[in-house]
């Protein structure tokens, strides 16, 4: 499949769609069912990120972001810890921590439980990391995507165009970010 060996295909599937853990030993992982079903129905499309379109923007997260700010992206890139009781506690938006909400929404998952009640969290897989980046981009661009602010296909420009083209497209993107003064 996709010209990959069985071992390489399994490795790529794990990297893109596996890693969700919902139990306190952090030993049992599951794949994202919707992503796996989509991949298996059209493997010729490759490892597409289905997460954001299939529920990566739950209404509870959208409501939370109206009154709360997310941490800086680099903070989510580091190991995060929270108590198990806090993680499984309140679902009231006003009292729920960002880590609790992101875990309940599937953006973060249990990677380890140590010291009895300390849960270590991280992104489950590459697909969810990309969804988090997209969520941040939408927040920075006030709900718009790069093409709507004139930044167009950034990846294509980075791969094919000159340094000047990259400068112009990134400049348009940065100009669209609404920064409080």
C-alpha angles and dihedrals in degrees: 000000000000087000091286128131116249090254094049092047091052090048092052093046090053092047093050107033112013133077107079112139126181104169132083099245091059089216102108114073128182134198122240100263097209092049093048092048091051093047093049092047092053111016091160087073090065127218100339120180105243097163101090095046095045100052108315089124104053117182092241090059092047090051092046091053091055090068104019135054124226118233119259110286094246090059090062089050091067128071109281127200134197134164116265090233091055091047093052094037132090124004090192106121094223093055100034118103120229089245091052093049095045089050092049089048091051098247091113127033138188112274099169142352116213138169090024100281108028114106120197114210135197141151111293097221149339093277092060093044088057091047090053090051089051091049090053092047091052090049092050093046093044095247097319128116125231093262091056092059094047096261093114125179100355096178092053092048092048091051101041113018137076126269089257091057090050090050092052096047093047090046090055090048094050092046089058094057110104105223120183112239 
